[in-house]
Amino acid sequence: MIGFWTLFYKELLRFWKVAFQTVGAPVLTALLYLLIFGHVLDEHVQVHGVRYTSFLIPGLVMMQVLQNAFANSSSSLIQAKITGSIVFVLLPPIPYGAFFAAYVLASVARGLMVGLGVLVATLWFAELRMAAPLWVLAFAVLGAAILGALGMIAGLWSEKFDQLAAFQNFLIMPLTMLSGVFYSIHSLPAFWQGVSHYNPVFYMIDGFRYGFFGVSDVAPEASLAVVVACFAAVSLLTLNLLRRGWKLRA
Amino acid sequence: MVSAVSIVDVVKHFGALQALVGVSLDIAEGEFFGLLGPNGAGKTTLISTLAGLVRADSGHLSVLGNDVVRDYRKARSLLGVVPQELVFDPFFSVRETLRIQSGYFGLRHNDDWIDEILENLDLAGKADVNMRRLSGGMKRRVLVAQALVHKPPVIVLDEPTAGVDVELRQGLWQFVRRLNGEGHTIILTTHYLEEAEALCGRIALMKQGRIIALDTTANLMAAHPGGSLEDVFVRTMNQ
């Protein structure tokens, strides 16, 4: 267990030492989104009976939770692989399950820290109450864990920074941006509503938002089931790759 | 008696390249063993296979009787490896690096031994300096320190003195000799043959993935009277 805790602590320390970049910058980005979209749309749009700025905030919080959880594990692994410092965790007797848990939990920690930062910073712009805080917590933790595990897969697969950037820009970014962060899928044409239901990030955002407003596009229990299934699938895949030493041990 | 390291008929391919061709080797506990050969001979592949960084296509390797695949946790806990590449984690200071490495091996309160290593490797004054600010030679010594944090009974040094100045090299060998004297098994690869000649009791010469000579340093030298280990090396490689 000491090996696991040390790796977890190391991963926390790694992003905390550059918190300006890893926590501060995403909070600022979310604020800019809020200022621009809120300014343009707040007086014209209501979703689920709430003002647009209030509707937008949970989406922005969750988007940053997910993107930063992914960024944490993926960037840590690719940096370690490219610089060669990955040997420091491959030489000791750390079981692959502990390796997985340490990276994913550190990703969850960074995701939640950024999410909390965005939430606190945006409280100045709209009144927000949590109708069901446990749903908020459940979707934030599970969503961050899924993206943390996906970040591990991306970090293991990538051999260069541009491969990781491609994974991030052509998969993670579209999945999060087109998941209902900025809109309710009921505002979409029927075809795109159908397509949105195949995007697992949609369920994370929708369930998270339910925790604030008590209303959602899909029943929160159904969203939770999808998110738990995704977490199980991504975790099993990542654990299998780690067990085989895929792209880690020649 | 259990060997410190046992390597039995190990084969490894990288695509079409045959990196290890049925290598077998036994290293006894307490030996100071030299693994020599030109670049590309397979020394680092053999060490990496022992350390679990590379997986053998066939054959068996064990550390103090523990198979490196089946009993990998025990085998790795008994092994300390100084990698050939000059690698470091730029986020941490020297002391943080060594505390973290101790934790990976299950050691929580290891500062006394860390201080002793730092003292012996002349790094005590750099304990709180970030790794990025160290010279190449100092980074190399931190790599040595990382390999020693868990006091492994078997220590593998893959070209540990590359880029290290003469004075510090002598200090390093003094420390490694002391560890060997205390019972640690040392496996050394180096291109400085005079170091191998002075330190190693037994030497294996590798070429193209095979061991082509294996004997005590004295016997290897006796086969080529009047010559240095470098002469022995050149003649053996050209045979």
Short mmCIF file of C-alpha atoms in Angstrom, two decimals:
data_model
loop_
_atom_site.label_atom_id
_atom_site.label_comp_id
_atom_site.label_asym_id
_atom_site.label_seq_id
_atom_site.Cartn_x
_atom_site.Cartn_y
_atom_site.Cartn_z
CA MET A 1 0.00 0.00 0.00
CA ILE A 2 2.91 2.40 0.63
CA GLY A 3 3.84 2.13 -3.05
CA PHE A 4 0.31 3.13 -4.06
CA TRP A 5 0.16 6.07 -1.62
CA THR A 6 3.59 7.28 -2.72
CA LEU A 7 2.66 7.19 -6.40
CA PHE A 8 -0.63 8.95 -5.63
CA TYR A 9 1.19 11.59 -3.57
CA LYS A 10 3.79 12.04 -6.32
CA GLU A 11 1.05 12.57 -8.90
CA LEU A 12 -0.67 15.15 -6.64
CA LEU A 13 2.61 16.94 -6.02
CA ARG A 14 3.38 16.95 -9.74
CA PHE A 15 0.33 19.01 -10.69
CA TRP A 16 0.29 21.04 -7.48
CA LYS A 17 3.83 22.32 -8.13
CA VAL A 18 2.53 23.92 -11.33
CA ALA A 19 -0.95 24.77 -10.00
CA PHE A 20 -0.99 28.13 -11.79
CA GLN A 21 -1.00 26.21 -15.06
CA THR A 22 -2.93 23.09 -14.01
CA VAL A 23 -5.63 24.65 -11.81
CA GLY A 24 -5.58 28.43 -12.32
CA ALA A 25 -5.59 28.44 -16.14
CA PRO A 26 -8.66 26.18 -16.58
CA VAL A 27 -10.60 28.27 -14.05
CA LEU A 28 -9.81 31.39 -16.09
CA THR A 29 -10.84 29.65 -19.34
CA ALA A 30 -14.20 28.68 -17.83
CA LEU A 31 -14.73 32.24 -16.62
CA LEU A 32 -14.11 33.56 -20.12
CA TYR A 33 -16.69 31.13 -21.55
CA LEU A 34 -19.16 32.28 -18.93
CA LEU A 35 -18.53 35.97 -19.52
CA ILE A 36 -18.93 35.69 -23.29
CA PHE A 37 -21.85 33.26 -23.54
CA GLY A 38 -23.57 34.61 -20.45
CA HIS A 39 -23.35 38.19 -21.73
CA VAL A 40 -24.73 37.28 -25.16
CA LEU A 41 -27.45 34.82 -24.15
CA ASP A 42 -28.50 35.43 -20.55
CA GLU A 43 -31.38 37.79 -21.34
CA HIS A 44 -32.63 35.78 -24.32
CA VAL A 45 -32.44 32.14 -23.29
CA GLN A 46 -33.91 30.06 -20.50
CA VAL A 47 -33.30 26.31 -20.19
CA HIS A 48 -35.26 24.00 -17.88
CA GLY A 49 -36.86 27.19 -16.51
CA VAL A 50 -33.55 28.72 -15.31
CA ARG A 51 -31.60 31.67 -16.71
CA TYR A 52 -28.91 30.74 -19.22
CA THR A 53 -25.97 31.79 -17.02
CA SER A 54 -27.20 29.57 -14.19
CA PHE A 55 -27.77 26.70 -16.64
CA LEU A 56 -24.30 27.13 -18.12
CA ILE A 57 -22.30 27.08 -14.88
CA PRO A 58 -22.72 23.37 -13.98
CA GLY A 59 -21.87 22.45 -17.57
CA LEU A 60 -18.69 24.53 -17.49
CA VAL A 61 -17.72 23.09 -14.10
CA MET A 62 -18.16 19.52 -15.32
CA MET A 63 -16.40 20.21 -18.62
CA GLN A 64 -13.33 21.43 -16.76
CA VAL A 65 -13.51 18.52 -14.30
CA LEU A 66 -13.46 16.07 -17.20
CA GLN A 67 -10.86 17.78 -19.38
CA ASN A 68 -8.45 18.30 -16.50
CA ALA A 69 -8.82 14.75 -15.22
CA PHE A 70 -7.89 13.56 -18.70
CA ALA A 71 -5.01 16.04 -18.96
CA ASN A 72 -3.53 14.94 -15.63
CA SER A 73 -2.97 11.25 -16.25
CA SER A 74 -2.24 11.60 -19.97
CA SER A 75 0.36 14.37 -19.59
CA SER A 76 2.04 12.66 -16.65
CA LEU A 77 2.46 9.40 -18.55
CA ILE A 78 3.58 10.90 -21.85
CA GLN A 79 6.12 13.15 -20.10
CA ALA A 80 7.49 10.22 -18.12
CA LYS A 81 7.70 8.06 -21.25
CA ILE A 82 9.38 10.70 -23.38
CA THR A 83 11.90 11.77 -20.72
CA GLY A 84 12.51 8.15 -19.70
CA SER A 85 11.64 8.80 -16.04
CA ILE A 86 8.89 6.16 -16.36
CA VAL A 87 11.58 3.64 -15.31
CA PHE A 88 11.33 4.97 -11.76
CA VAL A 89 7.82 3.52 -11.47
CA LEU A 90 8.47 0.45 -13.61
CA LEU A 91 11.49 -0.83 -11.65
CA PRO A 92 9.83 -0.98 -8.18
CA PRO A 93 7.40 -3.74 -7.19
CA ILE A 94 4.23 -1.67 -7.68
CA PRO A 95 1.27 -3.87 -8.76
CA TYR A 96 -0.52 -2.70 -11.89
CA GLY A 97 -3.77 -2.25 -9.93
CA ALA A 98 -2.05 0.21 -7.57
CA PHE A 99 -0.51 1.96 -10.59
CA PHE A 100 -3.99 2.37 -12.09
CA ALA A 101 -5.60 3.53 -8.85
CA ALA A 102 -2.89 6.11 -8.10
CA TYR A 103 -3.08 7.75 -11.52
CA VAL A 104 -6.87 7.73 -11.67
CA LEU A 105 -7.33 9.08 -8.12
CA ALA A 106 -4.83 11.87 -8.75
CA SER A 107 -6.76 12.74 -11.91
CA VAL A 108 -9.99 12.81 -9.92
CA ALA A 109 -8.33 15.07 -7.34
CA ARG A 110 -7.16 17.54 -9.98
CA GLY A 111 -10.53 17.44 -11.77
CA LEU A 112 -12.42 18.15 -8.54
CA MET A 113 -10.01 20.89 -7.53
CA VAL A 114 -10.44 22.66 -10.86
CA GLY A 115 -14.21 22.09 -10.74
CA LEU A 116 -14.43 23.59 -7.27
CA GLY A 117 -12.32 26.53 -8.43
CA VAL A 118 -14.65 27.18 -11.38
CA LEU A 119 -17.71 26.84 -9.16
CA VAL A 120 -16.41 29.31 -6.59
CA ALA A 121 -15.27 31.79 -9.25
CA THR A 122 -18.60 31.69 -11.09
CA LEU A 123 -20.74 32.13 -7.98
CA TRP A 124 -20.37 35.89 -8.48
CA PHE A 125 -22.30 35.68 -11.74
CA ALA A 126 -25.41 33.70 -10.83
CA GLU A 127 -27.31 32.34 -7.88
CA LEU A 128 -26.90 28.58 -7.76
CA ARG A 129 -28.28 26.01 -5.34
CA MET A 130 -27.67 22.30 -5.27
CA ALA A 131 -30.98 20.41 -5.32
CA ALA A 132 -29.22 17.05 -4.84
CA PRO A 133 -25.55 17.39 -3.79
CA LEU A 134 -24.90 13.64 -3.75
CA TRP A 135 -25.75 13.40 -7.45
CA VAL A 136 -23.34 16.28 -8.09
CA LEU A 137 -20.57 14.48 -6.24
CA ALA A 138 -21.29 11.07 -7.79
CA PHE A 139 -21.20 12.34 -11.38
CA ALA A 140 -18.15 14.54 -10.76
CA VAL A 141 -16.13 11.70 -9.22
CA LEU A 142 -17.19 9.03 -11.72
CA GLY A 143 -16.80 11.35 -14.71
CA ALA A 144 -13.33 12.41 -13.58
CA ALA A 145 -12.37 8.76 -12.98
CA ILE A 146 -13.50 7.76 -16.49
CA LEU A 147 -11.54 10.58 -18.09
CA GLY A 148 -8.55 9.86 -15.83
CA ALA A 149 -8.54 6.25 -17.03
CA LEU A 150 -9.00 7.39 -20.64
CA GLY A 151 -6.05 9.72 -20.10
CA MET A 152 -3.99 6.70 -19.02
CA ILE A 153 -4.90 4.88 -22.24
CA ALA A 154 -4.00 7.96 -24.29
CA GLY A 155 -0.73 8.39 -22.39
CA LEU A 156 0.18 4.73 -22.85
CA TRP A 157 -0.73 4.74 -26.55
CA SER A 158 1.01 8.00 -27.46
CA GLU A 159 4.69 7.99 -28.29
CA LYS A 160 4.85 11.69 -29.14
CA PHE A 161 3.13 14.80 -27.82
CA ASP A 162 1.32 15.37 -31.11
CA GLN A 163 -0.31 11.93 -30.89
CA LEU A 164 -1.62 12.84 -27.46
CA ALA A 165 -2.79 16.22 -28.78
CA ALA A 166 -4.67 14.41 -31.56
CA PHE A 167 -6.39 12.16 -29.00
CA GLN A 168 -7.32 15.22 -26.97
CA ASN A 169 -8.38 17.50 -29.85
CA PHE A 170 -10.18 14.97 -32.05
CA LEU A 171 -11.83 12.79 -29.41
CA ILE A 172 -12.00 14.29 -25.92
CA MET A 173 -12.68 17.90 -26.94
CA PRO A 174 -15.58 17.12 -29.37
CA LEU A 175 -17.09 14.64 -26.90
CA THR A 176 -17.12 17.24 -24.11
CA MET A 177 -18.08 20.28 -26.23
CA LEU A 178 -20.94 18.39 -27.93
CA SER A 179 -22.30 16.87 -24.73
CA GLY A 180 -24.75 19.57 -23.70
CA VAL A 181 -22.37 21.83 -21.78
CA PHE A 182 -23.77 24.87 -23.58
CA TYR A 183 -27.30 23.67 -24.42
CA SER A 184 -30.02 21.19 -23.60
CA ILE A 185 -30.20 18.46 -26.21
CA HIS A 186 -33.95 19.14 -26.46
CA SER A 187 -33.01 22.26 -28.40
CA LEU A 188 -31.36 20.08 -31.08
CA PRO A 189 -33.02 18.55 -34.17
CA ALA A 190 -34.26 15.00 -33.59
CA PHE A 191 -31.34 13.43 -35.45
CA TRP A 192 -28.71 15.17 -33.31
CA GLN A 193 -30.66 14.42 -30.16
CA GLY A 194 -30.36 10.75 -31.11
CA VAL A 195 -26.63 11.12 -31.81
CA SER A 196 -26.11 12.83 -28.44
CA HIS A 197 -27.41 9.73 -26.68
CA TYR A 198 -24.38 7.82 -27.99
CA ASN A 199 -22.02 10.31 -26.32
CA PRO A 200 -21.22 9.08 -22.78
CA VAL A 201 -20.11 12.57 -21.73
CA PHE A 202 -23.68 13.77 -22.31
CA TYR A 203 -24.85 11.55 -19.41
CA MET A 204 -22.07 12.87 -17.14
CA ILE A 205 -23.02 16.50 -17.81
CA ASP A 206 -26.77 15.87 -17.67
CA GLY A 207 -26.58 13.93 -14.42
CA PHE A 208 -24.26 16.51 -12.87
CA ARG A 209 -26.66 19.29 -13.87
CA TYR A 210 -29.57 17.36 -12.35
CA GLY A 211 -27.81 17.67 -9.00
CA PHE A 212 -28.14 21.46 -9.25
CA PHE A 213 -31.59 21.99 -10.76
CA GLY A 214 -33.42 18.74 -10.07
CA VAL A 215 -34.35 18.53 -13.76
CA SER A 216 -32.47 16.90 -16.63
CA ASP A 217 -32.83 15.67 -20.20
CA VAL A 218 -32.54 12.02 -19.07
CA ALA A 219 -33.52 10.42 -15.74
CA PRO A 220 -30.45 10.66 -13.43
CA GLU A 221 -30.68 6.96 -12.57
CA ALA A 222 -30.32 6.10 -16.26
CA SER A 223 -27.37 8.51 -16.60
CA LEU A 224 -25.72 6.99 -13.55
CA ALA A 225 -26.12 3.49 -14.98
CA VAL A 226 -24.45 4.57 -18.25
CA VAL A 227 -21.62 6.32 -16.38
CA VAL A 228 -20.98 3.35 -14.08
CA ALA A 229 -20.94 0.99 -17.09
CA CYS A 230 -18.48 3.29 -18.90
CA PHE A 231 -16.25 3.45 -15.84
CA ALA A 232 -16.23 -0.34 -15.54
CA ALA A 233 -15.44 -0.77 -19.25
CA VAL A 234 -12.67 1.84 -19.40
CA SER A 235 -11.15 0.59 -16.13
CA LEU A 236 -11.08 -3.03 -17.30
CA LEU A 237 -9.45 -2.01 -20.56
CA THR A 238 -6.83 0.14 -18.80
CA LEU A 239 -6.06 -2.55 -16.22
CA ASN A 240 -5.65 -5.10 -18.99
CA LEU A 241 -3.23 -2.84 -20.85
CA LEU A 242 -1.22 -2.23 -17.67
CA ARG A 243 -1.15 -5.95 -16.82
CA ARG A 244 0.30 -6.67 -20.25
CA GLY A 245 2.77 -3.78 -19.90
CA TRP A 246 1.42 -2.41 -23.21
CA LYS A 247 3.86 0.16 -24.59
CA LEU A 248 5.61 0.24 -21.20
CA ARG A 249 7.61 -2.99 -21.13
CA ALA A 250 9.18 -4.09 -24.43
CA MET B 1 23.20 -22.23 -2.53
CA VAL B 2 20.84 -19.82 -4.32
CA SER B 3 22.46 -17.64 -6.98
CA ALA B 4 22.12 -13.88 -6.70
CA VAL B 5 21.17 -13.87 -10.36
CA SER B 6 20.29 -16.86 -12.50
CA ILE B 7 19.75 -16.46 -16.25
CA VAL B 8 18.80 -19.58 -18.19
CA ASP B 9 18.67 -19.74 -21.98
CA VAL B 10 17.16 -16.28 -22.46
CA VAL B 11 16.11 -15.29 -25.98
CA LYS B 12 14.83 -11.88 -27.03
CA HIS B 13 13.99 -10.51 -30.47
CA PHE B 14 13.10 -6.95 -31.42
CA GLY B 15 11.45 -7.56 -34.77
CA ALA B 16 14.11 -9.09 -37.01
CA LEU B 17 16.92 -8.19 -34.58
CA GLN B 18 18.07 -11.00 -32.30
CA ALA B 19 19.06 -9.07 -29.18
CA LEU B 20 19.71 -12.07 -26.90
CA VAL B 21 20.54 -15.51 -28.27
CA GLY B 22 20.14 -18.16 -25.58
CA VAL B 23 22.05 -16.35 -22.82
CA SER B 24 22.75 -18.36 -19.66
CA LEU B 25 24.60 -17.00 -16.66
CA ASP B 26 24.89 -17.53 -12.91
CA ILE B 27 26.14 -14.84 -10.57
CA ALA B 28 26.86 -15.83 -6.99
CA GLU B 29 25.90 -13.79 -3.94
CA GLY B 30 28.53 -11.21 -3.04
CA GLU B 31 30.22 -11.20 -6.46
CA PHE B 32 31.45 -8.05 -8.19
CA PHE B 33 30.60 -9.08 -11.72
CA GLY B 34 31.42 -7.29 -14.98
CA LEU B 35 29.25 -7.49 -18.08
CA LEU B 36 31.27 -6.09 -20.96
CA GLY B 37 30.83 -5.77 -24.69
CA PRO B 38 30.62 -3.27 -27.52
CA ASN B 39 27.54 -1.12 -28.12
CA GLY B 40 24.64 -3.29 -29.28
CA ALA B 41 26.05 -6.47 -27.73
CA GLY B 42 22.89 -6.98 -25.64
CA LYS B 43 24.14 -5.92 -22.20
CA THR B 44 21.40 -3.38 -21.54
CA THR B 45 18.73 -5.71 -22.99
CA LEU B 46 19.90 -8.44 -20.62
CA ILE B 47 19.82 -6.05 -17.65
CA SER B 48 16.41 -4.71 -18.69
CA THR B 49 15.07 -8.25 -18.94
CA LEU B 50 16.34 -8.95 -15.44
CA ALA B 51 14.68 -5.77 -14.19
CA GLY B 52 11.34 -6.51 -15.88
CA LEU B 53 11.57 -3.58 -18.30
CA VAL B 54 11.88 -6.02 -21.20
CA ARG B 55 10.10 -9.37 -21.46
CA ALA B 56 12.10 -12.34 -22.68
CA ASP B 57 10.67 -14.36 -25.58
CA SER B 58 11.83 -17.51 -23.81
CA GLY B 59 14.07 -18.58 -20.95
CA HIS B 60 14.04 -17.81 -17.25
CA LEU B 61 15.61 -15.17 -15.05
CA SER B 62 15.57 -15.01 -11.29
CA VAL B 63 16.94 -12.79 -8.53
CA LEU B 64 17.89 -14.68 -5.36
CA GLY B 65 15.62 -17.52 -6.46
CA ASN B 66 12.65 -15.31 -7.35
CA ASP B 67 11.46 -15.54 -10.95
CA VAL B 68 11.33 -12.05 -12.49
CA VAL B 69 7.95 -12.76 -14.13
CA ARG B 70 6.15 -15.10 -11.71
CA ASP B 71 7.48 -13.53 -8.47
CA TYR B 72 8.07 -10.10 -9.96
CA ARG B 73 7.28 -8.15 -6.81
CA LYS B 74 9.83 -10.02 -4.70
CA ALA B 75 12.41 -10.06 -7.51
CA ARG B 76 12.14 -6.31 -8.07
CA SER B 77 12.35 -5.53 -4.36
CA LEU B 78 15.72 -7.36 -4.27
CA LEU B 79 17.14 -5.50 -7.25
CA GLY B 80 18.48 -1.96 -7.60
CA VAL B 81 19.15 -0.76 -11.12
CA VAL B 82 21.04 2.33 -12.25
CA PRO B 83 19.77 2.93 -15.79
CA GLN B 84 22.17 3.88 -18.55
CA GLU B 85 20.13 6.87 -19.77
CA LEU B 86 20.45 10.09 -17.79
CA VAL B 87 16.78 10.38 -16.76
CA PHE B 88 15.18 12.44 -14.02
CA ASP B 89 11.83 13.86 -12.96
CA PRO B 90 12.08 17.65 -13.32
CA PHE B 91 9.35 18.41 -10.77
CA PHE B 92 11.28 17.34 -7.68
CA SER B 93 14.33 18.11 -5.55
CA VAL B 94 16.98 15.48 -4.87
CA ARG B 95 15.55 14.64 -1.45
CA GLU B 96 11.97 14.48 -2.75
CA THR B 97 13.16 12.19 -5.53
CA LEU B 98 14.78 9.82 -3.05
CA ARG B 99 11.84 9.88 -0.62
CA ILE B 100 9.44 9.11 -3.45
CA GLN B 101 11.66 6.29 -4.72
CA SER B 102 11.81 4.88 -1.17
CA GLY B 103 8.01 4.93 -1.02
CA TYR B 104 7.74 2.99 -4.27
CA PHE B 105 9.70 0.24 -2.54
CA GLY B 106 7.44 0.34 0.49
CA LEU B 107 9.72 2.40 2.77
CA ARG B 108 8.14 5.36 4.55
CA HIS B 109 10.75 6.66 7.02
CA ASN B 110 14.03 6.29 5.17
CA ASP B 111 15.74 9.62 5.79
CA ASP B 112 18.68 8.23 7.78
CA TRP B 113 19.71 5.97 4.92
CA ILE B 114 18.96 8.71 2.36
CA ASP B 115 21.29 11.07 4.26
CA GLU B 116 24.00 8.41 4.29
CA ILE B 117 23.70 7.84 0.56
CA LEU B 118 23.75 11.59 -0.12
CA GLU B 119 26.87 11.93 2.04
CA ASN B 120 28.66 9.06 0.32
CA LEU B 121 27.80 10.30 -3.15
CA ASP B 122 28.80 13.86 -2.27
CA LEU B 123 25.25 15.11 -2.81
CA ALA B 124 24.45 16.30 0.73
CA GLY B 125 24.79 19.94 -0.28
CA LYS B 126 22.36 19.45 -3.15
CA ALA B 127 19.60 17.66 -1.21
CA ASP B 128 17.07 20.47 -1.61
CA VAL B 129 18.05 21.51 -5.11
CA ASN B 130 15.68 20.78 -7.99
CA MET B 131 16.88 18.01 -10.30
CA ARG B 132 16.87 20.39 -13.29
CA ARG B 133 19.58 22.49 -11.69
CA LEU B 134 22.10 19.66 -11.30
CA SER B 135 25.00 19.00 -13.63
CA GLY B 136 25.08 15.79 -15.68
CA GLY B 137 27.49 14.12 -13.26
CA MET B 138 25.31 14.99 -10.28
CA LYS B 139 22.18 13.70 -12.01
CA ARG B 140 24.09 10.45 -12.65
CA ARG B 141 24.88 10.19 -8.94
CA VAL B 142 21.23 10.76 -8.05
CA LEU B 143 20.40 7.82 -10.32
CA VAL B 144 22.84 5.72 -8.31
CA ALA B 145 21.24 6.96 -5.09
CA GLN B 146 17.76 6.06 -6.38
CA ALA B 147 18.91 2.52 -7.07
CA LEU B 148 20.21 2.20 -3.50
CA VAL B 149 17.32 3.67 -1.47
CA HIS B 150 15.91 0.25 -0.59
CA LYS B 151 19.33 -1.32 0.17
CA PRO B 152 18.92 -3.98 -2.53
CA PRO B 153 21.05 -7.11 -2.13
CA VAL B 154 21.68 -7.11 -5.90
CA ILE B 155 22.78 -3.85 -7.52
CA VAL B 156 23.03 -3.41 -11.28
CA LEU B 157 25.09 -0.48 -12.50
CA ASP B 158 24.64 0.16 -16.23
CA GLU B 159 27.50 2.49 -17.15
CA PRO B 160 27.26 4.48 -13.92
CA THR B 161 30.36 6.60 -14.45
CA ALA B 162 29.61 7.97 -17.93
CA GLY B 163 30.02 11.74 -17.67
CA VAL B 164 31.21 11.65 -14.05
CA ASP B 165 34.53 13.35 -13.32
CA VAL B 166 37.54 11.39 -11.99
CA GLU B 167 37.35 12.49 -8.37
CA LEU B 168 33.65 11.73 -8.04
CA ARG B 169 34.11 8.46 -9.91
CA GLN B 170 36.63 7.38 -7.29
CA GLY B 171 34.20 8.34 -4.53
CA LEU B 172 31.46 6.31 -6.20
CA TRP B 173 33.67 3.22 -6.52
CA GLN B 174 34.75 3.52 -2.91
CA PHE B 175 31.08 3.49 -1.87
CA VAL B 176 30.18 0.62 -4.20
CA ARG B 177 33.19 -1.39 -2.96
CA ARG B 178 31.98 -0.84 0.58
CA LEU B 179 28.52 -2.12 -0.36
CA ASN B 180 30.11 -5.13 -2.04
CA GLY B 181 32.19 -5.73 1.08
CA GLU B 182 28.97 -5.70 3.13
CA GLY B 183 27.60 -8.52 0.97
CA HIS B 184 25.77 -6.74 -1.86
CA THR B 185 26.16 -8.37 -5.24
CA ILE B 186 27.28 -5.88 -7.87
CA ILE B 187 26.76 -6.26 -11.61
CA LEU B 188 28.58 -3.64 -13.62
CA THR B 189 28.54 -2.71 -17.28
CA THR B 190 31.06 -0.12 -18.35
CA HIS B 191 33.13 0.99 -21.31
CA TYR B 192 35.94 1.99 -18.91
CA LEU B 193 37.75 -1.36 -19.00
CA GLU B 194 40.38 -0.32 -16.48
CA GLU B 195 37.55 0.11 -13.95
CA ALA B 196 36.22 -3.37 -14.70
CA GLU B 197 39.73 -4.78 -14.41
CA ALA B 198 40.25 -3.17 -11.03
CA LEU B 199 36.82 -3.93 -9.57
CA CYS B 200 35.34 -7.11 -11.02
CA GLY B 201 36.19 -10.58 -9.79
CA ARG B 202 34.52 -12.22 -12.78
CA ILE B 203 33.67 -10.94 -16.21
CA ALA B 204 31.37 -11.96 -19.08
CA LEU B 205 32.10 -10.63 -22.56
CA MET B 206 29.07 -10.27 -24.82
CA LYS B 207 28.89 -9.91 -28.58
CA GLN B 208 25.81 -9.91 -30.82
CA GLY B 209 23.49 -11.17 -28.07
CA ARG B 210 25.76 -14.02 -26.95
CA ILE B 211 28.21 -14.52 -24.11
CA ILE B 212 31.49 -15.30 -25.87
CA ALA B 213 33.76 -15.41 -22.81
CA LEU B 214 33.06 -15.95 -19.13
CA ASP B 215 35.74 -16.36 -16.49
CA THR B 216 37.46 -14.74 -13.55
CA THR B 217 39.25 -11.54 -14.39
CA ALA B 218 42.54 -13.21 -13.43
CA ASN B 219 41.98 -16.16 -15.80
CA LEU B 220 40.94 -13.91 -18.68
CA MET B 221 44.10 -11.85 -18.19
CA ALA B 222 46.25 -14.97 -17.85
CA ALA B 223 45.10 -16.16 -21.26
CA HIS B 224 46.72 -13.06 -22.76
CA PRO B 225 49.92 -12.59 -20.73
CA GLY B 226 51.29 -9.12 -20.38
CA GLY B 227 48.19 -7.44 -21.73
CA SER B 228 45.52 -5.30 -20.12
CA LEU B 229 41.82 -6.15 -20.02
CA GLU B 230 41.47 -3.87 -23.01
CA ASP B 231 43.82 -6.17 -24.98
CA VAL B 232 41.81 -9.20 -23.86
CA PHE B 233 38.60 -7.44 -24.90
CA VAL B 234 39.88 -6.47 -28.36
CA ARG B 235 41.33 -9.92 -29.08
CA THR B 236 38.24 -11.74 -27.91
CA MET B 237 35.91 -9.52 -29.93
CA ASN B 238 38.00 -10.04 -33.06
CA GLN B 239 38.17 -13.83 -32.76
#
